[in-house]
Amino acid sequence: GGYGDLVVNLVKQMLNYGAASQTVFSYNTTNLANSGIDVTASVPTGDGEIQVSGNVDGITFYGASLLHRTKTAVRIYFAAQSAKGLTFTANGVPCNASQKDGLFYVEVAGINPQDLGSDVAVTVSNGTDTLSIAYSPMDYIVRMYEKAGTADNTKALVQALYGYYLAAVDYTA
């Protein structure tokens, strides 16, 4: 009982998330990680709101995405003509912005499962004005789960990620 149950649940949820990832990325789908395990978590409802505050001339918040790797990562995208003269921070730490498809982005990587409910804070400043974004992986989970047109395998992935989050919170409490 107790601690052992928490470990068992954490492992089950991790395997469930692994199997959902296999399905989304079409990897070894005939040998799913959660074979014989039945676990589902009810994703909470909500707006999955991205908090945007402040304004910097010539910079527009474009969007956010979640990357599913060994550990989760969040990317915050900005539209701008140039990053020259701009400073970026991720959770208060100065960082560089990268470019992809004509957009600039800041990536916050290495997010542990038990921290998926915590906001990632990203800022961009021109030295005078600051644009701030607060966004958590949980916002992404809720948005993707409730969004019309989300593929079933993507819904299963975010549902499994949510279950993994709950088990990790219980385990680390």
Short mmCIF file of N, CA and C in Angstrom, two decimals:
data_model
loop_
_atom_site.label_atom_id
_atom_site.label_comp_id
_atom_site.label_asym_id
_atom_site.label_seq_id
_atom_site.Cartn_x
_atom_site.Cartn_y
_atom_site.Cartn_z
N GLY A 1 0.82 -1.20 0.00
CA GLY A 1 0.00 0.00 0.00
C GLY A 1 0.85 1.24 0.00
N GLY A 2 0.19 2.40 0.04
CA GLY A 2 0.85 3.70 0.16
C GLY A 2 1.82 3.99 -0.96
N TYR A 3 3.09 4.10 -0.57
CA TYR A 3 4.16 4.47 -1.50
C TYR A 3 4.23 3.53 -2.70
N GLY A 4 4.10 2.23 -2.46
CA GLY A 4 4.15 1.25 -3.55
C GLY A 4 3.05 1.47 -4.56
N ASP A 5 1.84 1.80 -4.09
CA ASP A 5 0.72 2.09 -5.00
C ASP A 5 1.02 3.30 -5.86
N LEU A 6 1.67 4.32 -5.27
CA LEU A 6 2.01 5.53 -6.02
C LEU A 6 3.01 5.22 -7.12
N VAL A 7 3.98 4.37 -6.81
CA VAL A 7 4.98 3.98 -7.81
C VAL A 7 4.31 3.20 -8.95
N VAL A 8 3.46 2.24 -8.58
CA VAL A 8 2.77 1.43 -9.59
C VAL A 8 1.93 2.33 -10.50
N ASN A 9 1.18 3.27 -9.91
CA ASN A 9 0.35 4.17 -10.71
C ASN A 9 1.21 5.05 -11.61
N LEU A 10 2.32 5.57 -11.08
CA LEU A 10 3.21 6.41 -11.89
C LEU A 10 3.72 5.63 -13.10
N VAL A 11 4.15 4.41 -12.88
CA VAL A 11 4.68 3.59 -13.98
C VAL A 11 3.57 3.29 -15.00
N LYS A 12 2.37 2.93 -14.52
CA LYS A 12 1.25 2.67 -15.44
C LYS A 12 0.94 3.89 -16.30
N GLN A 13 0.88 5.06 -15.65
CA GLN A 13 0.56 6.28 -16.39
C GLN A 13 1.68 6.63 -17.38
N MET A 14 2.93 6.40 -16.99
CA MET A 14 4.05 6.66 -17.87
C MET A 14 3.98 5.73 -19.09
N LEU A 15 3.66 4.45 -18.88
CA LEU A 15 3.53 3.51 -19.99
C LEU A 15 2.35 3.88 -20.89
N ASN A 16 1.27 4.35 -20.29
CA ASN A 16 0.11 4.79 -21.06
C ASN A 16 0.49 5.98 -21.96
N TYR A 17 1.22 6.92 -21.40
CA TYR A 17 1.69 8.07 -22.17
C TYR A 17 2.64 7.61 -23.29
N GLY A 18 3.51 6.67 -22.96
CA GLY A 18 4.43 6.13 -23.96
C GLY A 18 3.70 5.48 -25.13
N ALA A 19 2.64 4.72 -24.81
CA ALA A 19 1.85 4.06 -25.86
C ALA A 19 1.13 5.08 -26.73
N ALA A 20 0.59 6.12 -26.09
CA ALA A 20 -0.09 7.18 -26.86
C ALA A 20 0.90 7.89 -27.78
N SER A 21 2.11 8.10 -27.28
CA SER A 21 3.16 8.71 -28.11
C SER A 21 3.50 7.82 -29.29
N GLN A 22 3.61 6.51 -29.03
CA GLN A 22 3.90 5.56 -30.12
C GLN A 22 2.85 5.67 -31.21
N THR A 23 1.59 5.78 -30.81
CA THR A 23 0.49 5.86 -31.77
C THR A 23 0.56 7.14 -32.60
N VAL A 24 0.78 8.27 -31.92
CA VAL A 24 0.85 9.56 -32.63
C VAL A 24 2.01 9.58 -33.61
N PHE A 25 3.15 9.05 -33.18
CA PHE A 25 4.35 9.11 -34.02
C PHE A 25 4.57 7.85 -34.85
N SER A 26 3.54 6.96 -34.87
CA SER A 26 3.58 5.72 -35.67
C SER A 26 4.86 4.93 -35.44
N TYR A 27 5.20 4.71 -34.17
CA TYR A 27 6.41 3.98 -33.83
C TYR A 27 6.06 2.66 -33.14
N ASN A 28 6.45 1.54 -33.73
CA ASN A 28 6.30 0.22 -33.12
C ASN A 28 4.88 0.01 -32.57
N THR A 29 3.89 0.35 -33.37
CA THR A 29 2.50 0.34 -32.89
C THR A 29 1.93 -1.06 -32.67
N THR A 30 2.64 -2.08 -33.11
CA THR A 30 2.16 -3.45 -32.84
C THR A 30 2.63 -3.93 -31.47
N ASN A 31 3.47 -3.14 -30.81
CA ASN A 31 4.00 -3.51 -29.49
C ASN A 31 3.91 -2.29 -28.56
N LEU A 32 2.68 -1.89 -28.22
CA LEU A 32 2.47 -0.68 -27.42
C LEU A 32 2.98 -0.87 -25.98
N ALA A 33 3.53 0.20 -25.44
CA ALA A 33 4.13 0.17 -24.10
C ALA A 33 3.13 -0.20 -23.01
N ASN A 34 1.84 0.12 -23.22
CA ASN A 34 0.85 -0.11 -22.16
C ASN A 34 0.00 -1.36 -22.39
N SER A 35 0.51 -2.31 -23.15
CA SER A 35 -0.24 -3.53 -23.43
C SER A 35 -0.74 -4.16 -22.14
N GLY A 36 -2.04 -4.37 -22.04
CA GLY A 36 -2.64 -5.01 -20.87
C GLY A 36 -2.91 -4.07 -19.72
N ILE A 37 -2.63 -2.77 -19.89
CA ILE A 37 -2.86 -1.79 -18.83
C ILE A 37 -4.03 -0.91 -19.24
N ASP A 38 -4.99 -0.73 -18.35
CA ASP A 38 -6.14 0.12 -18.65
C ASP A 38 -6.15 1.29 -17.68
N VAL A 39 -5.69 2.45 -18.13
CA VAL A 39 -5.72 3.66 -17.31
C VAL A 39 -6.12 4.84 -18.18
N THR A 40 -7.10 5.58 -17.73
CA THR A 40 -7.47 6.82 -18.40
C THR A 40 -7.74 7.87 -17.34
N ALA A 41 -7.40 9.10 -17.64
CA ALA A 41 -7.63 10.21 -16.73
C ALA A 41 -8.60 11.17 -17.40
N SER A 42 -9.50 11.74 -16.63
CA SER A 42 -10.46 12.72 -17.17
C SER A 42 -9.80 14.09 -17.23
N VAL A 43 -9.59 14.57 -18.44
CA VAL A 43 -8.97 15.88 -18.62
C VAL A 43 -9.95 16.95 -18.14
N PRO A 44 -9.48 17.89 -17.32
CA PRO A 44 -10.39 18.93 -16.82
C PRO A 44 -10.84 19.85 -17.95
N THR A 45 -11.99 20.48 -17.77
CA THR A 45 -12.45 21.46 -18.74
C THR A 45 -11.88 22.81 -18.34
N GLY A 46 -11.85 23.70 -19.27
CA GLY A 46 -11.33 25.04 -19.02
C GLY A 46 -11.05 25.71 -20.33
N ASP A 47 -10.49 26.90 -20.25
CA ASP A 47 -10.26 27.63 -21.49
C ASP A 47 -8.84 27.47 -22.01
N GLY A 48 -7.93 26.92 -21.19
CA GLY A 48 -6.55 26.78 -21.65
C GLY A 48 -5.98 28.11 -22.06
N GLU A 49 -6.33 29.14 -21.31
CA GLU A 49 -6.01 30.53 -21.67
C GLU A 49 -4.52 30.81 -21.59
N ILE A 50 -4.01 31.43 -22.64
CA ILE A 50 -2.63 31.93 -22.65
C ILE A 50 -2.69 33.36 -22.15
N GLN A 51 -1.92 33.67 -21.13
CA GLN A 51 -1.94 35.02 -20.57
C GLN A 51 -0.90 35.88 -21.27
N VAL A 52 -1.36 36.95 -21.90
CA VAL A 52 -0.49 37.86 -22.64
C VAL A 52 -0.66 39.25 -22.03
N SER A 53 0.46 39.89 -21.68
CA SER A 53 0.37 41.25 -21.14
C SER A 53 1.52 42.09 -21.68
N GLY A 54 1.29 43.38 -21.71
CA GLY A 54 2.30 44.31 -22.21
C GLY A 54 2.28 44.40 -23.72
N ASN A 55 3.15 45.23 -24.25
CA ASN A 55 3.20 45.47 -25.68
C ASN A 55 4.58 45.99 -26.07
N VAL A 56 5.11 45.46 -27.15
CA VAL A 56 6.36 45.96 -27.72
C VAL A 56 6.08 46.24 -29.19
N ASP A 57 6.32 47.47 -29.62
CA ASP A 57 6.09 47.83 -31.03
C ASP A 57 6.84 46.89 -31.95
N GLY A 58 6.13 46.38 -32.96
CA GLY A 58 6.75 45.52 -33.97
C GLY A 58 6.84 44.05 -33.59
N ILE A 59 6.36 43.71 -32.38
CA ILE A 59 6.40 42.32 -31.93
C ILE A 59 4.97 41.86 -31.69
N THR A 60 4.62 40.70 -32.21
CA THR A 60 3.29 40.14 -32.00
C THR A 60 3.43 38.73 -31.45
N PHE A 61 2.72 38.45 -30.34
CA PHE A 61 2.67 37.08 -29.85
C PHE A 61 1.95 36.26 -30.90
N TYR A 62 2.54 35.14 -31.32
CA TYR A 62 1.98 34.34 -32.40
C TYR A 62 1.29 33.07 -31.90
N GLY A 63 1.86 32.42 -30.90
CA GLY A 63 1.25 31.19 -30.41
C GLY A 63 2.21 30.40 -29.55
N ALA A 64 1.73 29.24 -29.10
CA ALA A 64 2.54 28.37 -28.25
C ALA A 64 2.33 26.93 -28.68
N SER A 65 3.33 26.11 -28.43
CA SER A 65 3.20 24.70 -28.74
C SER A 65 3.91 23.88 -27.67
N LEU A 66 3.55 22.61 -27.64
CA LEU A 66 4.14 21.66 -26.70
C LEU A 66 4.92 20.64 -27.51
N LEU A 67 6.14 20.34 -27.07
CA LEU A 67 6.95 19.32 -27.73
C LEU A 67 7.04 18.12 -26.81
N HIS A 68 6.79 16.95 -27.37
CA HIS A 68 6.81 15.70 -26.61
C HIS A 68 8.15 15.02 -26.85
N ARG A 69 9.03 15.15 -25.88
CA ARG A 69 10.35 14.51 -25.95
C ARG A 69 10.52 13.67 -24.70
N THR A 70 11.77 13.34 -24.36
CA THR A 70 12.02 12.62 -23.12
C THR A 70 11.39 13.40 -21.97
N LYS A 71 11.61 14.71 -21.97
CA LYS A 71 10.89 15.61 -21.08
C LYS A 71 10.16 16.61 -21.96
N THR A 72 9.07 17.13 -21.46
CA THR A 72 8.24 18.05 -22.23
C THR A 72 8.93 19.40 -22.40
N ALA A 73 8.68 20.05 -23.51
CA ALA A 73 9.18 21.39 -23.76
C ALA A 73 8.02 22.26 -24.26
N VAL A 74 8.10 23.56 -23.96
CA VAL A 74 7.12 24.53 -24.44
C VAL A 74 7.85 25.52 -25.34
N ARG A 75 7.23 25.86 -26.45
CA ARG A 75 7.75 26.91 -27.32
C ARG A 75 6.74 28.05 -27.38
N ILE A 76 7.24 29.26 -27.23
CA ILE A 76 6.43 30.47 -27.36
C ILE A 76 6.94 31.20 -28.61
N TYR A 77 6.02 31.45 -29.56
CA TYR A 77 6.38 32.04 -30.85
C TYR A 77 5.99 33.52 -30.94
N PHE A 78 6.86 34.29 -31.61
CA PHE A 78 6.62 35.71 -31.84
C PHE A 78 6.84 36.03 -33.32
N ALA A 79 6.02 36.95 -33.84
CA ALA A 79 6.24 37.47 -35.18
C ALA A 79 6.95 38.82 -35.03
N ALA A 80 8.06 38.98 -35.73
CA ALA A 80 8.83 40.23 -35.69
C ALA A 80 9.68 40.31 -36.95
N GLN A 81 10.01 41.52 -37.34
CA GLN A 81 10.87 41.70 -38.51
C GLN A 81 12.30 41.24 -38.20
N SER A 82 12.72 41.48 -36.95
CA SER A 82 14.09 41.17 -36.55
C SER A 82 14.13 41.00 -35.04
N ALA A 83 15.12 40.28 -34.55
CA ALA A 83 15.31 40.14 -33.11
C ALA A 83 16.39 41.12 -32.63
N LYS A 84 16.89 41.94 -33.55
CA LYS A 84 17.95 42.89 -33.21
C LYS A 84 17.44 43.88 -32.16
N GLY A 85 18.21 44.05 -31.10
CA GLY A 85 17.84 44.99 -30.06
C GLY A 85 16.82 44.45 -29.06
N LEU A 86 16.42 43.19 -29.23
CA LEU A 86 15.44 42.61 -28.33
C LEU A 86 16.13 41.68 -27.33
N THR A 87 15.59 41.64 -26.12
CA THR A 87 16.08 40.67 -25.14
C THR A 87 14.93 39.75 -24.77
N PHE A 88 15.25 38.49 -24.60
CA PHE A 88 14.26 37.46 -24.28
C PHE A 88 14.62 36.83 -22.95
N THR A 89 13.61 36.45 -22.16
CA THR A 89 13.85 35.68 -20.95
C THR A 89 12.88 34.50 -20.93
N ALA A 90 13.32 33.43 -20.29
CA ALA A 90 12.48 32.26 -20.04
C ALA A 90 12.56 31.99 -18.54
N ASN A 91 11.42 32.11 -17.86
CA ASN A 91 11.36 31.95 -16.41
C ASN A 91 12.41 32.83 -15.71
N GLY A 92 12.55 34.06 -16.21
CA GLY A 92 13.43 35.04 -15.59
C GLY A 92 14.88 34.96 -15.98
N VAL A 93 15.24 33.96 -16.79
CA VAL A 93 16.64 33.78 -17.20
C VAL A 93 16.81 34.28 -18.64
N PRO A 94 17.79 35.18 -18.88
CA PRO A 94 18.02 35.64 -20.25
C PRO A 94 18.31 34.46 -21.17
N CYS A 95 17.78 34.53 -22.39
CA CYS A 95 17.99 33.45 -23.35
C CYS A 95 17.97 34.02 -24.76
N ASN A 96 18.35 33.20 -25.69
CA ASN A 96 18.31 33.58 -27.10
C ASN A 96 17.02 33.05 -27.73
N ALA A 97 16.53 33.77 -28.71
CA ALA A 97 15.39 33.29 -29.49
C ALA A 97 15.94 32.58 -30.72
N SER A 98 15.25 31.54 -31.13
CA SER A 98 15.59 30.82 -32.37
C SER A 98 14.59 31.23 -33.44
N GLN A 99 14.87 30.85 -34.67
CA GLN A 99 13.96 31.16 -35.78
C GLN A 99 13.48 29.90 -36.44
N LYS A 100 12.19 29.92 -36.83
CA LYS A 100 11.61 28.80 -37.57
C LYS A 100 10.43 29.35 -38.37
N ASP A 101 10.40 29.04 -39.65
CA ASP A 101 9.29 29.42 -40.53
C ASP A 101 8.96 30.91 -40.43
N GLY A 102 9.99 31.75 -40.35
CA GLY A 102 9.77 33.19 -40.32
C GLY A 102 9.34 33.73 -38.97
N LEU A 103 9.31 32.91 -37.94
CA LEU A 103 8.93 33.33 -36.59
C LEU A 103 10.13 33.18 -35.66
N PHE A 104 10.11 33.93 -34.58
CA PHE A 104 11.09 33.75 -33.51
C PHE A 104 10.41 32.96 -32.40
N TYR A 105 11.19 32.12 -31.71
CA TYR A 105 10.61 31.40 -30.58
C TYR A 105 11.60 31.23 -29.46
N VAL A 106 11.04 31.14 -28.26
CA VAL A 106 11.81 30.80 -27.07
C VAL A 106 11.31 29.44 -26.61
N GLU A 107 12.25 28.54 -26.34
CA GLU A 107 11.88 27.20 -25.90
C GLU A 107 12.29 27.00 -24.45
N VAL A 108 11.34 26.49 -23.67
CA VAL A 108 11.63 26.10 -22.28
C VAL A 108 11.56 24.59 -22.26
N ALA A 109 12.72 23.96 -22.09
CA ALA A 109 12.81 22.50 -22.21
C ALA A 109 12.97 21.85 -20.83
N GLY A 110 12.87 20.54 -20.82
CA GLY A 110 13.15 19.78 -19.60
C GLY A 110 12.10 19.92 -18.52
N ILE A 111 10.84 20.07 -18.90
CA ILE A 111 9.77 20.22 -17.92
C ILE A 111 9.39 18.83 -17.38
N ASN A 112 9.51 18.67 -16.08
CA ASN A 112 9.18 17.39 -15.44
C ASN A 112 7.68 17.17 -15.43
N PRO A 113 7.23 15.90 -15.42
CA PRO A 113 5.80 15.62 -15.47
C PRO A 113 5.01 16.29 -14.34
N GLN A 114 5.58 16.34 -13.14
CA GLN A 114 4.85 16.94 -12.02
C GLN A 114 4.73 18.46 -12.12
N ASP A 115 5.46 19.07 -13.08
CA ASP A 115 5.43 20.53 -13.24
C ASP A 115 4.58 20.98 -14.43
N LEU A 116 3.83 20.07 -15.04
CA LEU A 116 3.04 20.42 -16.23
C LEU A 116 1.95 21.44 -15.94
N GLY A 117 1.55 21.58 -14.67
CA GLY A 117 0.53 22.56 -14.31
C GLY A 117 1.09 23.93 -14.00
N SER A 118 2.41 24.06 -13.99
CA SER A 118 3.04 25.35 -13.67
C SER A 118 3.26 26.17 -14.93
N ASP A 119 3.02 27.48 -14.80
CA ASP A 119 3.23 28.37 -15.95
C ASP A 119 4.70 28.50 -16.30
N VAL A 120 4.95 28.60 -17.60
CA VAL A 120 6.23 29.00 -18.14
C VAL A 120 6.07 30.48 -18.44
N ALA A 121 7.03 31.29 -18.01
CA ALA A 121 6.96 32.74 -18.23
C ALA A 121 8.04 33.14 -19.23
N VAL A 122 7.61 33.76 -20.33
CA VAL A 122 8.54 34.21 -21.37
C VAL A 122 8.29 35.69 -21.61
N THR A 123 9.39 36.46 -21.70
CA THR A 123 9.25 37.88 -22.01
C THR A 123 10.14 38.24 -23.20
N VAL A 124 9.71 39.29 -23.90
CA VAL A 124 10.54 39.91 -24.94
C VAL A 124 10.48 41.41 -24.67
N SER A 125 11.65 42.05 -24.71
CA SER A 125 11.73 43.47 -24.40
C SER A 125 12.62 44.19 -25.40
N ASN A 126 12.26 45.44 -25.68
CA ASN A 126 13.12 46.27 -26.53
C ASN A 126 13.93 47.25 -25.68
N GLY A 127 13.94 47.06 -24.37
CA GLY A 127 14.67 47.94 -23.46
C GLY A 127 13.77 48.96 -22.80
N THR A 128 12.63 49.24 -23.43
CA THR A 128 11.67 50.20 -22.89
C THR A 128 10.37 49.50 -22.52
N ASP A 129 9.86 48.71 -23.44
CA ASP A 129 8.58 48.01 -23.25
C ASP A 129 8.81 46.50 -23.21
N THR A 130 7.89 45.82 -22.54
CA THR A 130 7.99 44.36 -22.40
C THR A 130 6.67 43.69 -22.73
N LEU A 131 6.76 42.60 -23.47
CA LEU A 131 5.63 41.73 -23.76
C LEU A 131 5.85 40.44 -22.98
N SER A 132 4.86 40.05 -22.16
CA SER A 132 5.00 38.87 -21.30
C SER A 132 3.95 37.82 -21.65
N ILE A 133 4.38 36.57 -21.65
CA ILE A 133 3.50 35.44 -21.93
C ILE A 133 3.62 34.45 -20.77
N ALA A 134 2.47 34.00 -20.25
CA ALA A 134 2.45 32.94 -19.24
C ALA A 134 1.59 31.81 -19.80
N TYR A 135 2.16 30.62 -19.80
CA TYR A 135 1.51 29.48 -20.46
C TYR A 135 2.01 28.21 -19.81
N SER A 136 1.11 27.30 -19.51
CA SER A 136 1.53 26.03 -18.93
C SER A 136 1.20 24.89 -19.89
N PRO A 137 1.94 23.79 -19.80
CA PRO A 137 1.59 22.63 -20.61
C PRO A 137 0.14 22.18 -20.35
N MET A 138 -0.37 22.41 -19.14
CA MET A 138 -1.76 22.05 -18.85
C MET A 138 -2.73 22.85 -19.73
N ASP A 139 -2.38 24.12 -20.01
CA ASP A 139 -3.21 24.92 -20.92
C ASP A 139 -3.29 24.24 -22.28
N TYR A 140 -2.16 23.75 -22.76
CA TYR A 140 -2.11 23.06 -24.05
C TYR A 140 -2.97 21.79 -24.01
N ILE A 141 -2.82 21.01 -22.93
CA ILE A 141 -3.58 19.76 -22.79
C ILE A 141 -5.08 20.03 -22.88
N VAL A 142 -5.55 21.02 -22.12
CA VAL A 142 -6.99 21.37 -22.11
C VAL A 142 -7.43 21.85 -23.49
N ARG A 143 -6.64 22.75 -24.09
CA ARG A 143 -7.01 23.30 -25.41
C ARG A 143 -7.11 22.21 -26.47
N MET A 144 -6.11 21.33 -26.52
CA MET A 144 -6.11 20.28 -27.54
C MET A 144 -7.21 19.25 -27.30
N TYR A 145 -7.48 18.96 -26.04
CA TYR A 145 -8.50 17.96 -25.73
C TYR A 145 -9.89 18.46 -26.09
N GLU A 146 -10.14 19.75 -25.90
CA GLU A 146 -11.48 20.32 -26.14
C GLU A 146 -11.67 20.86 -27.55
N LYS A 147 -10.58 21.06 -28.28
CA LYS A 147 -10.65 21.69 -29.60
C LYS A 147 -11.34 20.77 -30.61
N ALA A 148 -12.33 21.32 -31.28
CA ALA A 148 -13.02 20.57 -32.34
C ALA A 148 -12.01 20.25 -33.44
N GLY A 149 -12.06 19.03 -33.93
CA GLY A 149 -11.18 18.66 -35.03
C GLY A 149 -9.84 18.08 -34.60
N THR A 150 -9.57 18.02 -33.29
CA THR A 150 -8.33 17.40 -32.83
C THR A 150 -8.41 15.90 -33.12
N ALA A 151 -7.37 15.37 -33.74
CA ALA A 151 -7.33 13.94 -34.08
C ALA A 151 -7.46 13.09 -32.81
N ASP A 152 -8.13 11.96 -32.93
CA ASP A 152 -8.33 11.07 -31.78
C ASP A 152 -7.02 10.66 -31.13
N ASN A 153 -5.99 10.36 -31.94
CA ASN A 153 -4.73 9.92 -31.34
C ASN A 153 -4.04 11.07 -30.59
N THR A 154 -4.25 12.32 -31.04
CA THR A 154 -3.71 13.47 -30.31
C THR A 154 -4.47 13.67 -29.00
N LYS A 155 -5.80 13.50 -29.04
CA LYS A 155 -6.59 13.58 -27.81
C LYS A 155 -6.14 12.52 -26.81
N ALA A 156 -5.89 11.32 -27.31
CA ALA A 156 -5.42 10.23 -26.44
C ALA A 156 -4.05 10.57 -25.85
N LEU A 157 -3.20 11.22 -26.64
CA LEU A 157 -1.87 11.60 -26.17
C LEU A 157 -1.97 12.62 -25.04
N VAL A 158 -2.76 13.68 -25.22
CA VAL A 158 -2.83 14.69 -24.16
C VAL A 158 -3.56 14.15 -22.93
N GLN A 159 -4.52 13.24 -23.13
CA GLN A 159 -5.20 12.61 -22.00
C GLN A 159 -4.21 11.76 -21.21
N ALA A 160 -3.37 11.01 -21.91
CA ALA A 160 -2.36 10.18 -21.25
C ALA A 160 -1.32 11.06 -20.55
N LEU A 161 -0.95 12.17 -21.16
CA LEU A 161 0.00 13.10 -20.54
C LEU A 161 -0.59 13.67 -19.25
N TYR A 162 -1.89 13.98 -19.27
CA TYR A 162 -2.55 14.48 -18.08
C TYR A 162 -2.54 13.42 -16.97
N GLY A 163 -2.82 12.17 -17.29
CA GLY A 163 -2.77 11.10 -16.31
C GLY A 163 -1.38 10.93 -15.73
N TYR A 164 -0.36 11.05 -16.58
CA TYR A 164 1.03 10.96 -16.14
C TYR A 164 1.34 12.10 -15.17
N TYR A 165 0.85 13.31 -15.50
CA TYR A 165 1.02 14.48 -14.63
C TYR A 165 0.42 14.22 -13.24
N LEU A 166 -0.83 13.74 -13.21
CA LEU A 166 -1.50 13.49 -11.92
C LEU A 166 -0.72 12.47 -11.08
N ALA A 167 -0.26 11.39 -11.73
CA ALA A 167 0.48 10.36 -11.00
C ALA A 167 1.82 10.91 -10.50
N ALA A 168 2.48 11.75 -11.29
CA ALA A 168 3.76 12.33 -10.89
C ALA A 168 3.58 13.29 -9.72
N VAL A 169 2.49 14.06 -9.73
CA VAL A 169 2.19 14.98 -8.61
C VAL A 169 1.97 14.16 -7.34
N ASP A 170 1.17 13.11 -7.43
CA ASP A 170 0.92 12.25 -6.27
C ASP A 170 2.23 11.64 -5.76
N TYR A 171 3.05 11.17 -6.68
CA TYR A 171 4.29 10.49 -6.32
C TYR A 171 5.28 11.43 -5.64
N THR A 172 5.34 12.68 -6.12
CA THR A 172 6.34 13.63 -5.60
C THR A 172 5.83 14.43 -4.42
N ALA A 173 4.56 14.26 -4.06
CA ALA A 173 3.97 15.06 -2.96
C ALA A 173 4.57 14.66 -1.61
#
